[in-house]
Amino acid sequence: MQVILAQALLGLNVGVFYAMLSLGLAVIFGLLNIINFAHGAMYMLGAFIALIGYSFLEQWLGISIQIGFWASLILVPLLVGLLGVLIERLLLRRLYDLDHIYGLLLTFGITLILQGLFSNYFNVSGTPYPGQPESLNGVVNLGFMYFPTYRLFAIVFSLVVCFATWFFIEHTKLGSRLRAGVENPDLTQAFGLNVPLMITLTFAFGAGLAGLAGVLAAPIYSVSPLMGADLIIVVFAVVVIGGMGSIMGAILSGLALGLIEGLTKVIYPPAASTVIFFLMVLVLLFRPAGLFGKER
Amino acid sequence: MFKHWKQGLVGAVAAATLTLPLTAAGALSDDKIKIGVLSDMSGVYKSLEGPGAVIAAQMAIEDFGGSVMGKPIEIISADHQNKPDIGASTAREWIDAKDVDMITALDNSSVALSVQGLAKDKKIITMNTGAGTTALTEEQCSPYGIHYVYDTHALPVGTATAMVKNGGKKWFFITADYAFGHSLRDNTGAVVESLGGEVVGNVNAPLSTNDFSSYLLQAQSSGADVIGLANAGQDTVNAIKQANQFRIVQSGQKLAGMLVFITDVHSMGLDIAQGLQFTTAFVWNKNEETIAWSERFQERHGAMPTMVHAGVYSAVTHYLEAVKETGTDDSDTVRAKLGEMTLNDMFVKGGKIAPNGSMLHDMYLVEVKKPSESQSEWDLLDVVSEIPADQAFISMADTKCSLVN
């Protein structure tokens, strides 16, 4: 029993990262209809900006400057979001009238470029992020296991971000305008709303979420150029299972699949890396729109 | 038809053999000695071998006087990226186009096996200082392949024996999922079982895994006394750090790093690593001779040498001595000479290279010091006991190498 609880908690730890990343993908797909393959690269970029801010700025600039973890939690999503703005305005905007596949290929190309750049400078095996705050260094005794405080913090923080995002899109005035803009851009624009700006900000927001997930992941995993590539395929499967475009579906299926993966590690470890794809096949066979998705 | 084809092939091989450059005894094939250092220069094993191995080889050449029989000694180096195909193609280019006479370093067992196989066909000596698998001197032994520093037989003999004798009967392994990890796990398991212990479980983790938490919890729930880490480099460091995060050692289980380097201990810090026991071939502050050499190395490299760095220096030195004494770089002659020599320097005392290529020497069981016991940044290890060469390495009576039996 203890084993199952422990693995479930670790599964949840992985699940919140799935949820945060698939949430960003779902927001971008749901509102913009773009399959953003660069999402994993944004996550990787988030972790690297945090690492560079903490460990390399002083070395590179020659002045004493260090951006700590808490500051990174705010700064990094903004920076990655800004990059999102540039990508949307300069590149993706030109592809909206074409087939989905063009957006996918473009974002895949961006991923390869970013991975290549970072692999060249930082080696592929990963660099530890030393900036984990002192206050989160300890462990919590949960009765059935000792759990690192930082991981607990990451779980709670991510859950708050996920549900705040869901609340914002589904239950606020701005969120409803956003949804309206996506549903019928011409009509919404006729009401005097700036739809292109809304689309840009939505893409930036999705990218920022991925960057934020990267900062949160940095102290747990080593920061490596391939960390996003390792995750993105799984996250796509999560989005497919949850239903393309469904916000709540992305969050819930992210958490659930993390848990399922964790529990598979107890029951039959070799299947842990494939169980999600097995489920994806089943979902595609019986509910092609995903568990929470709407038929389009 | 088949017969003709076969005859043709035999003829072609014969012709190819005749056109190979023949080396007259008493001369160097291309008027110089060229040594290739092929290592992981950017990945998980960079800090334990990598650029430091090039420095160690350079030091050996400088200490030798920079030339042999009046001819220059050169170094060439490259990154094999832990990929056997890249390692083999680099080695092929070195041998075919750059006249390399001896290849050393070669951490990563998969790379080492592919390069040793190629070098066997090309009749080039390899002096492997970095890889662990016993296959190099057992199933896949080569008349030109020398395995210099340690192997996966020697490592558990010291560590596992000590731990089983101290009550660590039940073992669970976390294994790096490739040739080296499997070989280390199997050999360690055999030692544990031969002493009356038991292997209660195993989990394979891919090379360069970042998150060991789930594997560690499986190990924790297995009820084992000892969690054996059959991995190396950054993987071992990550696993030990995360075991500390989850308070596994504090909860009563012991960690056994089956292959740990002093650079790993340094990067973990004594707070986390204290009490960890492991087997090594070299302790930098063992005596005045090792300290003098290690401090010279540290000046150039910025870190103290691992056993692999010291091994590269020793291997290159003895290779050059053998060339000098025989007056040739012909691989057969030099290999025969190396087999006759007794090896003595700061790394090895009374070492012998056996017919299967295994360099037989004493090993050390060491324990990581407590933070309060450490006198300086690199004062990290205590020697617990010495493991005599005949216990550490596979005996010629037991070897599966076809060159011996």
mmCIF file of C-alpha atoms in Angstrom, chain A residues 3 6-7 10 14 123-125 128 132 138-139 145-148 151 219-222 224 227 265-266 269, chain B residues 41-44 46 203 208 210-215 217-218 220-221 234 238 241-242 244-247 251:
data_model
loop_
_atom_site.group_PDB
_atom_site.id
_atom_site.type_symbol
_atom_site.label_atom_id
_atom_site.label_comp_id
_atom_site.label_asym_id
_atom_site.label_seq_id
_atom_site.Cartn_x
_atom_site.Cartn_y
_atom_site.Cartn_z
ATOM 1 C CA VAL A 3 4.501 1.647 -2.322
ATOM 2 C CA ALA A 6 4.468 6.725 -2.848
ATOM 3 C CA GLN A 7 4.472 5.974 -6.562
ATOM 4 C CA LEU A 10 5.625 10.667 -7.683
ATOM 5 C CA VAL A 14 5.192 14.033 -13.160
ATOM 6 C CA ASN A 123 26.534 19.640 -23.590
ATOM 7 C CA VAL A 124 23.668 17.215 -24.078
ATOM 8 C CA SER A 125 24.044 15.372 -20.797
ATOM 9 C CA PRO A 128 22.327 20.758 -12.604
ATOM 10 C CA GLN A 132 16.738 25.829 -5.483
ATOM 11 C CA GLY A 138 14.012 20.014 3.362
ATOM 12 C CA VAL A 139 11.816 16.944 3.330
ATOM 13 C CA MET A 145 7.372 8.268 2.801
ATOM 14 C CA TYR A 146 9.720 11.205 3.035
ATOM 15 C CA PHE A 147 8.921 13.615 0.252
ATOM 16 C CA PRO A 148 11.228 16.484 -0.765
ATOM 17 C CA ARG A 151 8.608 18.562 -5.146
ATOM 18 C CA PRO A 219 15.779 21.937 -9.737
ATOM 19 C CA ILE A 220 14.282 18.423 -9.988
ATOM 20 C CA TYR A 221 15.780 17.303 -13.279
ATOM 21 C CA SER A 222 19.075 18.373 -14.811
ATOM 22 C CA SER A 224 19.365 19.641 -20.793
ATOM 23 C CA MET A 227 14.444 17.747 -21.916
ATOM 24 C CA LYS A 265 5.891 1.441 -12.450
ATOM 25 C CA VAL A 266 4.723 -0.553 -9.416
ATOM 26 C CA PRO A 269 7.742 -1.360 -14.741
ATOM 27 C CA MET B 41 34.628 14.873 -24.206
ATOM 28 C CA SER B 42 31.119 16.296 -23.705
ATOM 29 C CA GLY B 43 28.782 13.780 -22.088
ATOM 30 C CA VAL B 44 28.202 11.978 -18.791
ATOM 31 C CA LYS B 46 33.527 13.922 -19.458
ATOM 32 C CA VAL B 203 15.426 -2.197 -12.353
ATOM 33 C CA SER B 208 21.615 9.694 -18.545
ATOM 34 C CA ASN B 210 17.533 12.558 -14.761
ATOM 35 C CA ASP B 211 14.896 11.317 -12.366
ATOM 36 C CA PHE B 212 15.793 8.270 -10.282
ATOM 37 C CA SER B 213 13.041 8.829 -7.718
ATOM 38 C CA SER B 214 10.727 6.122 -8.903
ATOM 39 C CA TYR B 215 13.546 3.565 -9.232
ATOM 40 C CA LEU B 217 11.371 4.007 -4.247
ATOM 41 C CA GLN B 218 11.102 0.578 -5.859
ATOM 42 C CA GLN B 220 13.247 1.074 -0.984
ATOM 43 C CA SER B 221 10.077 -1.001 -1.023
ATOM 44 C CA GLN B 234 26.520 11.696 -13.596
ATOM 45 C CA ASN B 238 22.063 11.878 -9.550
ATOM 46 C CA LYS B 241 21.647 12.867 -4.528
ATOM 47 C CA GLN B 242 18.050 11.826 -5.006
ATOM 48 C CA ASN B 244 19.414 11.662 -0.087
ATOM 49 C CA GLN B 245 16.398 13.805 -1.025
ATOM 50 C CA PHE B 246 14.091 10.904 -0.255
ATOM 51 C CA ARG B 247 15.972 10.052 2.968
ATOM 52 C CA SER B 251 15.790 5.167 6.708
#
